[in-house]
Short mmCIF file of C-alpha atoms and ligand atoms in Angstrom, two decimals:
data_model
loop_
_atom_site.label_atom_id
_atom_site.label_comp_id
_atom_site.label_asym_id
_atom_site.label_seq_id
_atom_site.Cartn_x
_atom_site.Cartn_y
_atom_site.Cartn_z
CA MET A 1 -13.28 -5.45 -29.04
CA ALA A 2 -15.30 -2.11 -29.80
CA VAL A 3 -16.05 0.05 -27.22
CA ARG A 4 -18.41 1.89 -28.78
CA ALA A 5 -19.90 1.19 -32.51
CA ARG A 6 -17.66 1.61 -35.20
CA PRO A 7 -19.19 3.87 -38.26
CA ILE A 8 -18.12 3.44 -41.60
CA ILE A 9 -14.20 3.90 -41.95
CA ARG A 10 -13.54 5.42 -45.36
CA ALA A 11 -9.72 5.95 -44.68
CA LEU A 12 -7.05 5.26 -42.29
CA LEU A 13 -4.05 6.86 -40.98
CA ILE A 14 -1.36 3.90 -39.85
CA ASP A 15 1.14 4.78 -37.34
CA ILE A 16 4.50 3.02 -38.56
CA SER A 17 6.36 2.23 -35.20
CA GLY A 18 5.35 -0.63 -33.05
CA THR A 19 2.04 -0.40 -35.08
CA LEU A 20 3.75 -2.03 -38.74
CA MET A 21 7.11 -2.56 -37.30
CA ILE A 22 9.00 -3.09 -34.24
CA GLY A 23 12.62 -2.01 -35.36
CA SER A 24 12.81 -3.54 -38.49
CA THR A 25 10.32 -6.53 -37.77
CA PRO A 26 7.16 -6.53 -39.30
CA THR A 27 4.10 -7.20 -36.94
CA GLY A 28 2.56 -10.97 -36.84
CA ARG A 29 0.72 -10.79 -40.74
CA VAL A 30 0.85 -7.13 -41.30
CA VAL A 31 2.77 -7.45 -44.87
CA GLU A 32 -0.57 -9.12 -45.99
CA ALA A 33 -3.03 -7.03 -44.35
CA LEU A 34 -1.48 -4.03 -45.99
CA ALA A 35 -1.50 -5.67 -49.35
CA GLU A 36 -5.15 -6.53 -49.10
CA LEU A 37 -6.34 -2.65 -48.26
CA ARG A 38 -4.42 -2.19 -50.95
CA ARG A 39 -5.82 -4.57 -53.54
CA ILE A 40 -9.26 -3.11 -52.90
CA GLY A 41 -8.57 0.09 -52.93
CA PHE A 42 -9.06 1.44 -49.51
CA PRO A 43 -7.23 4.75 -48.94
CA PHE A 44 -4.59 4.83 -46.61
CA ARG A 45 -1.55 7.03 -44.87
CA PHE A 46 1.49 5.83 -43.18
CA CYS A 47 2.63 8.57 -40.58
CA SER A 48 5.77 9.16 -38.86
CA ASN A 49 6.79 11.64 -36.52
CA THR A 50 10.38 11.15 -36.98
CA SER A 51 12.58 14.13 -37.77
CA LYS A 52 15.79 12.70 -37.62
CA GLU A 53 15.24 10.73 -40.94
CA SER A 54 14.03 11.80 -44.71
CA THR A 55 11.42 10.66 -45.81
CA SER A 56 13.36 8.80 -48.62
CA VAL A 57 15.70 6.90 -45.33
CA LEU A 58 12.61 5.89 -43.67
CA GLN A 59 10.70 4.67 -47.29
CA LYS A 60 14.47 2.41 -47.59
CA ARG A 61 13.94 0.95 -44.09
CA MET A 62 10.16 -0.16 -44.53
CA LEU A 63 11.33 -1.52 -47.66
CA ASP A 64 14.35 -3.70 -46.47
CA ALA A 65 11.66 -4.99 -43.81
CA GLY A 66 9.35 -6.05 -47.05
CA PHE A 67 6.27 -3.48 -46.98
CA ASP A 68 5.54 -1.99 -50.50
CA VAL A 69 5.37 1.24 -50.28
CA ARG A 70 5.45 4.53 -52.28
CA GLU A 71 7.13 7.22 -51.10
CA SER A 72 5.46 10.30 -52.72
CA GLN A 73 1.72 10.10 -51.75
CA GLU A 74 1.71 7.23 -49.15
CA LEU A 75 4.39 7.89 -46.45
CA TRP A 76 4.01 11.54 -44.06
CA THR A 77 6.47 12.53 -41.87
CA SER A 78 7.01 16.18 -39.95
CA LEU A 79 9.45 17.36 -43.06
CA LYS A 80 7.10 16.21 -45.72
CA ALA A 81 4.12 18.17 -43.86
CA VAL A 82 6.44 21.04 -43.67
CA ARG A 83 7.21 20.63 -47.41
CA SER A 84 3.50 20.51 -47.90
CA LEU A 85 2.95 23.60 -46.11
CA ILE A 86 5.21 25.75 -47.58
CA GLN A 87 3.72 24.51 -51.23
CA SER A 88 -0.09 25.09 -49.84
CA ARG A 89 1.01 28.36 -48.37
CA GLY A 90 2.88 30.14 -50.91
CA LEU A 91 5.86 30.29 -48.81
CA ARG A 92 8.31 32.31 -50.79
CA ARG A 93 11.50 32.32 -48.50
CA PRO A 94 11.16 30.77 -45.06
CA TYR A 95 14.09 31.25 -42.70
CA PHE A 96 15.57 27.77 -41.62
CA LEU A 97 16.72 26.45 -38.19
CA LEU A 98 16.98 22.99 -39.83
CA SER A 99 19.59 20.19 -40.18
CA GLU A 100 20.96 20.42 -43.25
CA SER A 101 19.70 16.88 -44.51
CA ALA A 102 15.96 18.03 -42.85
CA LYS A 103 16.63 21.20 -45.36
CA ASP A 104 17.08 19.46 -47.94
CA GLU A 105 14.18 17.94 -47.88
CA CYS A 106 12.08 21.11 -47.58
CA ARG A 107 13.49 23.15 -49.58
CA LEU A 108 11.63 23.78 -53.07
CA ASP A 109 13.65 24.65 -56.16
CA LEU A 110 10.86 27.91 -56.19
CA HIS A 111 12.62 30.09 -53.53
CA ASP A 112 13.44 33.55 -54.46
CA THR A 113 16.43 35.14 -52.63
CA ASN A 114 14.97 38.67 -53.28
CA VAL A 115 12.12 38.51 -51.37
CA PRO A 116 12.40 39.39 -47.28
CA TYR A 117 12.27 36.30 -45.30
CA ASP A 118 8.00 35.10 -44.55
CA ALA A 119 8.34 32.29 -41.86
CA VAL A 120 10.86 30.85 -39.64
CA ILE A 121 10.87 26.73 -39.71
CA VAL A 122 12.32 25.13 -36.46
CA GLY A 123 13.64 21.42 -35.97
CA LEU A 124 16.22 20.02 -34.68
CA ALA A 125 19.27 21.79 -35.75
CA PRO A 126 22.18 21.54 -33.17
CA ALA A 127 24.95 23.06 -35.31
CA LEU A 128 22.60 26.54 -35.56
CA PHE A 129 21.09 26.68 -32.22
CA ASP A 130 23.16 29.93 -31.16
CA TYR A 131 22.88 33.33 -30.48
CA ASP A 132 23.30 34.57 -33.84
CA HIS A 133 20.95 32.57 -35.71
CA LEU A 134 18.45 32.56 -32.85
CA ASN A 135 18.61 36.26 -33.27
CA SER A 136 18.01 36.65 -36.71
CA ALA A 137 15.05 34.62 -36.47
CA PHE A 138 13.72 36.29 -33.72
CA ARG A 139 14.63 39.38 -36.46
CA VAL A 140 12.72 38.10 -39.02
CA LEU A 141 9.26 36.91 -36.93
CA ILE A 142 9.48 40.60 -36.01
CA GLY A 143 9.56 41.88 -38.86
CA GLU A 144 12.67 43.40 -38.88
CA GLU A 145 14.69 41.01 -40.99
CA ASP A 146 18.72 41.94 -41.02
CA ASP A 147 19.87 42.99 -44.66
CA ASP A 148 22.11 40.49 -45.24
CA ASP A 149 22.76 41.49 -48.58
CA ASP A 150 22.50 45.32 -48.23
CA ASP A 151 19.54 45.18 -50.50
CA SER A 152 17.09 47.08 -48.36
CA GLN A 153 14.61 47.93 -50.69
CA LYS A 154 13.45 44.59 -51.11
CA GLU A 155 9.56 43.97 -52.34
CA ARG A 156 7.89 43.47 -49.52
CA ASN A 157 4.38 41.32 -50.15
CA GLY A 158 0.87 42.62 -48.76
CA SER A 159 3.07 44.68 -46.33
CA GLU A 160 0.33 45.03 -43.66
CA ASP A 161 1.48 43.91 -40.94
CA PRO A 162 4.41 41.80 -41.14
CA LYS A 163 4.80 40.87 -37.71
CA ALA A 164 1.40 39.00 -37.76
CA SER A 165 1.77 37.83 -41.09
CA ILE A 166 5.16 35.48 -40.55
CA PRO A 167 4.91 32.13 -39.10
CA LEU A 168 6.94 30.45 -36.78
CA ILE A 169 6.75 26.40 -37.63
CA ALA A 170 8.30 24.34 -35.15
CA LEU A 171 8.71 20.66 -36.55
CA HIS A 172 8.29 19.23 -32.88
CA LYS A 173 8.77 20.94 -29.35
CA ALA A 174 10.60 17.94 -27.99
CA ARG A 175 12.02 19.42 -24.56
CA TYR A 176 14.95 16.77 -24.71
CA ILE A 177 15.36 13.90 -26.83
CA GLU A 178 17.70 10.59 -26.50
CA SER A 179 20.99 11.35 -28.13
CA SER A 180 22.04 9.71 -31.29
CA GLY A 181 25.21 8.52 -30.10
CA GLY A 182 23.09 6.77 -26.93
CA HIS A 183 24.74 9.10 -24.20
CA GLY A 184 21.78 9.85 -22.31
CA LEU A 185 19.67 13.05 -23.38
CA ALA A 186 20.18 16.51 -24.79
CA LEU A 187 18.51 19.27 -25.90
CA GLY A 188 15.85 19.09 -28.41
CA PRO A 189 14.06 21.46 -30.29
CA GLY A 190 11.26 23.14 -27.59
CA PRO A 191 13.67 25.36 -25.40
CA PHE A 192 14.96 27.02 -28.75
CA VAL A 193 11.29 27.36 -30.25
CA ALA A 194 10.42 28.31 -26.58
CA ALA A 195 13.20 31.20 -26.60
CA LEU A 196 11.16 32.61 -29.58
CA GLU A 197 7.93 32.11 -28.35
CA ASN A 198 8.89 34.30 -25.26
CA ALA A 199 10.73 36.99 -27.22
CA THR A 200 7.96 37.58 -29.90
CA GLY A 201 4.63 36.52 -27.39
CA ARG A 202 3.81 34.03 -30.04
CA GLU A 203 3.36 30.68 -30.24
CA ALA A 204 4.47 28.06 -32.43
CA GLU A 205 3.08 26.22 -35.08
CA VAL A 206 3.70 22.49 -34.31
CA LEU A 207 3.67 20.22 -37.51
CA GLY A 208 4.80 16.92 -36.37
CA LYS A 209 2.40 14.09 -34.84
CA PRO A 210 0.00 14.36 -33.41
CA SER A 211 -0.97 17.85 -34.18
CA LYS A 212 -3.82 18.95 -35.53
CA GLY A 213 -1.49 20.64 -38.16
CA PHE A 214 0.41 17.95 -39.32
CA PHE A 215 -2.91 15.01 -39.64
CA SER A 216 -4.87 17.99 -41.57
CA THR A 217 -1.97 18.02 -43.93
CA VAL A 218 -1.96 14.22 -44.61
CA ILE A 219 -6.09 14.15 -44.62
CA GLU A 220 -5.79 16.62 -47.43
CA SER A 221 -3.37 14.63 -49.51
CA LEU A 222 -6.22 11.99 -49.31
CA ASP A 223 -8.48 14.08 -51.11
CA VAL A 224 -11.27 12.04 -49.19
CA GLU A 225 -12.99 15.24 -47.93
CA GLY A 226 -16.13 16.05 -50.34
CA PRO A 227 -19.28 17.29 -49.03
CA ASP A 228 -21.24 13.86 -49.49
CA SER A 229 -18.19 11.96 -47.88
CA GLU A 230 -19.98 9.60 -45.36
CA GLY A 231 -18.30 8.34 -42.26
CA CYS A 232 -14.81 8.85 -40.13
CA ILE A 233 -11.05 9.03 -41.25
CA ALA A 234 -9.86 6.52 -38.49
CA VAL A 235 -5.54 6.76 -36.91
CA ILE A 236 -4.27 3.42 -35.70
CA GLY A 237 -1.14 3.27 -33.79
CA ASP A 238 0.54 2.04 -30.25
CA ASP A 239 0.76 5.20 -28.39
CA ILE A 240 -2.19 6.52 -26.71
CA GLN A 241 -0.64 10.05 -26.52
CA THR A 242 1.70 10.44 -29.66
CA ASP A 243 -0.18 8.50 -32.03
CA LEU A 244 -3.96 9.30 -31.25
CA GLY A 245 -3.55 12.38 -29.08
CA GLY A 246 -3.47 15.91 -29.74
CA GLY A 247 -5.15 16.63 -33.24
CA ALA A 248 -6.46 13.04 -33.25
CA ILE A 249 -8.93 14.33 -30.65
CA GLU A 250 -9.82 17.34 -31.98
CA LEU A 251 -10.47 16.38 -35.61
CA CYS A 252 -12.29 13.58 -34.48
CA LEU A 253 -10.79 10.86 -35.99
CA TRP A 254 -11.84 7.50 -34.78
CA ARG A 255 -8.88 6.49 -32.89
CA ILE A 256 -7.95 2.67 -32.57
CA LEU A 257 -4.91 1.63 -30.24
CA VAL A 258 -3.26 -1.84 -31.13
CA LYS A 259 -1.73 -3.56 -27.98
CA THR A 260 1.84 -4.17 -29.96
CA GLY A 261 4.78 -2.10 -30.03
CA LYS A 262 4.81 0.07 -26.83
CA TYR A 263 1.51 -0.94 -25.95
CA ARG A 264 1.27 -1.74 -22.02
CA SER A 265 -1.63 -3.17 -20.39
CA GLY A 266 -3.58 -0.58 -19.18
CA ASP A 267 -2.57 2.21 -21.19
CA GLU A 268 -6.16 2.51 -22.54
CA CYS A 269 -7.50 3.68 -19.47
CA LYS A 270 -4.44 5.47 -18.02
CA ASP A 271 -4.77 8.90 -16.26
CA GLY A 272 -5.60 11.73 -18.10
CA VAL A 273 -5.49 10.09 -21.56
CA HIS A 274 -8.44 10.27 -24.04
CA ALA A 275 -9.61 6.75 -24.13
CA PRO A 276 -9.64 5.51 -27.61
CA ASP A 277 -12.56 4.57 -29.61
CA GLU A 278 -11.34 1.11 -30.05
CA VAL A 279 -8.40 -1.40 -28.82
CA CYS A 280 -7.45 -4.08 -30.94
CA ASP A 281 -4.61 -7.31 -30.58
CA SER A 282 -2.43 -6.14 -33.50
CA PHE A 283 -3.11 -4.04 -37.10
CA ALA A 284 -3.91 -7.00 -38.65
CA ASP A 285 -6.95 -7.88 -36.79
CA PHE A 286 -8.61 -4.68 -37.23
CA VAL A 287 -7.71 -4.98 -41.11
CA ASP A 288 -9.35 -8.03 -40.77
CA SER A 289 -12.13 -6.58 -38.57
CA LEU A 290 -12.29 -3.65 -41.07
CA LEU A 291 -12.60 -5.87 -44.26
CA SER A 292 -15.38 -8.16 -43.05
CA CYS A 293 -17.29 -5.01 -42.45
CA LEU A 294 -16.91 -3.93 -46.03
CA LYS A 295 -18.14 -7.29 -47.30
C1 NAG B 1 7.82 10.67 -31.44
O1 NAG B 1 7.02 9.79 -30.65
C2 NAG B 1 7.65 9.01 -29.54
C3 NAG B 1 6.71 8.19 -29.23
O2 NAG B 1 5.91 7.40 -30.11
C4 NAG B 1 8.42 10.04 -29.15
O3 NAG B 1 9.31 9.46 -27.98
C5 NAG B 1 9.30 10.96 -29.34
O4 NAG B 1 10.11 12.06 -29.21
C6 NAG B 1 8.85 11.27 -30.73
N1 NAG B 1 9.60 12.18 -31.13
C7 NAG B 1 9.21 13.42 -32.09
C8 NAG B 1 10.15 14.07 -33.00
O5 NAG B 1 8.30 13.94 -31.78
C1 NAG B 2 8.81 34.79 -21.10
O1 NAG B 2 9.37 34.43 -20.04
C2 NAG B 2 9.22 34.97 -18.44
C3 NAG B 2 10.25 34.19 -17.70
O2 NAG B 2 9.58 33.23 -17.51
C4 NAG B 2 8.05 35.00 -18.18
O3 NAG B 2 7.55 35.80 -16.68
C5 NAG B 2 7.29 35.50 -19.29
O4 NAG B 2 5.80 35.98 -19.35
C6 NAG B 2 7.75 35.03 -20.41
N1 NAG B 2 6.57 35.81 -21.57
C7 NAG B 2 6.08 35.43 -22.68
C8 NAG B 2 5.09 36.20 -23.37
O5 NAG B 2 5.85 33.84 -22.88
#
């Protein structure tokens, strides 16, 4: 059911959990629908807001469920967005408050320990959320980095005002999360990011879905933004806020809500949400109607 006429869609950003699969079970006809998109060369990307799983673990879970997914370009998580941002901004030495597995995915070999820290990147890292680590992050952000290796004359690139130039980047700002052992709620990274924001008077850039930074990074990877590109980029998901909110609205993406996963009747007209552009019964139904328009 189209709420208003659908524009030409030239690429599709696809939510995974609840849209393509429920737990580890694919939603109806979804594997075939994706295969058809791939067959006609329709550009798409899979997007997840997970910051617990590395991109390769998520890929394995999708492969096990029967999806054909090629990790390197197609599958995007917050961690991969961080990695891409490190490259595109040419960061040489971020200060990481990340779990070991998250750090492994973000760390690029080019990191140079002879330059001062040039960013602070925070995800869920319970083992590092103590005074010493937070204080080090704070000092990096205000340009008073500790000289842990007593090499106080490190070259400082473009040393105008380090305070203004060192970004604070958060994978997400969840205030609390469901603890992994199923023992109820636990503190998320949000309050620790907030502490750094408060102390420095700055706001963190958030890189998880649905931030603008996340969607922009994924869209860049599609390479479909040219001066003569016609039509819209669309995003499809089962959660009106996490999948279709924030950056999806700011970037004017065409927003499609599916009635699978955590969708509940009436989600599209709940108070305080930006109504989706389109509501479909399932991902496969949307692909059917997309393909029938292309014929
Ligand atoms: C991801 O989105 C879900 C809702 O779809 C939300 O419950 C969860 O907290 C989000 N996770 C992160 C890491 O932001
Ligand atoms: C920091 O937190 C305090 C206490 O809530 C508040 O009064 C102050 O405005 C905050 N400062 C900034 C820069 O966020």
